[in-house]
Coordinates of C-alpha atoms in Angstrom, one line a residue:
M17 CA 60.8 45.1 -91.5
K18 CA 61.1 45.6 -95.1
K19 CA 63.7 45.5 -97.3
T20 CA 64.7 44.8 -101.0
L21 CA 66.8 41.7 -101.6
D22 CA 69.9 43.3 -102.2
K23 CA 70.6 43.6 -98.8
F24 CA 69.6 40.6 -97.3
K25 CA 72.0 38.1 -95.6
I26 CA 72.8 34.4 -96.4
G27 CA 70.0 32.1 -94.5
E28 CA 67.7 35.4 -94.3
S29 CA 63.9 35.0 -95.7
G30 CA 60.9 36.9 -96.4
V31 CA 58.0 37.4 -98.4
I32 CA 57.7 39.5 -101.8
I33 CA 55.2 42.7 -101.2
I34 CA 56.2 44.3 -104.3
V35 CA 58.1 43.5 -107.8
S36 CA 58.8 46.9 -109.3
G37 CA 60.0 47.8 -112.6
E38 CA 58.6 48.1 -116.0
G39 CA 58.1 46.4 -119.1
R40 CA 59.6 43.0 -120.5
F41 CA 62.1 43.3 -117.3
R42 CA 59.3 43.2 -114.7
R43 CA 57.4 40.8 -116.8
R44 CA 60.5 38.2 -116.9
L45 CA 60.6 38.3 -112.9
F46 CA 57.1 37.3 -112.5
D47 CA 57.5 34.4 -115.3
M48 CA 60.3 33.6 -113.0
G49 CA 57.8 33.4 -110.2
V50 CA 59.2 35.8 -108.2
T51 CA 55.4 37.5 -107.7
P52 CA 54.4 38.9 -104.0
G53 CA 53.2 36.5 -101.7
A54 CA 55.9 33.8 -103.0
E55 CA 58.8 32.9 -100.0
V56 CA 62.3 33.6 -100.3
L57 CA 65.6 32.7 -99.2
L58 CA 68.6 34.1 -99.8
Q59 CA 70.8 30.7 -99.8
K60 CA 74.4 32.2 -101.8
R61 CA 75.8 35.5 -102.8
A62 CA 79.0 35.5 -105.0
P63 CA 82.2 36.6 -103.8
L64 CA 82.1 39.7 -105.1
G65 CA 78.4 40.2 -104.1
D66 CA 76.7 39.9 -107.8
P67 CA 75.1 37.5 -108.5
I68 CA 73.0 36.1 -105.5
Q69 CA 71.4 32.7 -105.6
I70 CA 67.5 32.5 -103.7
Y71 CA 65.1 29.8 -103.3
L72 CA 61.0 29.8 -104.1
R73 CA 57.9 28.2 -105.3
G74 CA 61.2 24.9 -104.9
Y75 CA 63.1 26.3 -107.0
E76 CA 66.4 28.0 -107.1
L77 CA 67.1 31.2 -109.1
T78 CA 70.3 33.4 -109.7
L79 CA 70.1 36.8 -109.8
R80 CA 71.7 40.1 -110.4
K81 CA 71.9 43.1 -108.0
E82 CA 70.2 45.3 -109.8
E83 CA 67.3 42.8 -110.4
A84 CA 67.1 41.9 -106.6
K85 CA 67.5 45.7 -105.5
M86 CA 63.6 45.9 -107.5
I87 CA 61.9 43.6 -105.2
E88 CA 60.7 44.1 -101.5
L89 CA 60.1 41.6 -99.3
E90 CA 58.7 41.6 -95.6
V91 CA 61.8 39.9 -93.6
K92 CA 60.9 36.7 -91.2
E93 CA 61.6 36.7 -88.2

């Protein structure tokens, strides 16, 4: 099943398939290791739902909800 990172629940994990967006925004995500094939685990969500904290490639990363909407993953069951 595929869905964007902003729709994940805490503890849910998946593998990145597509990183949307353009220019500097997309490049910034790639520089942080958010690339196709990377495994991601949603660790925390702020009280109002933004930002979210994910674990990937051995480190924790915080993303805004708008950024998370640009990342499509294959959910691990």
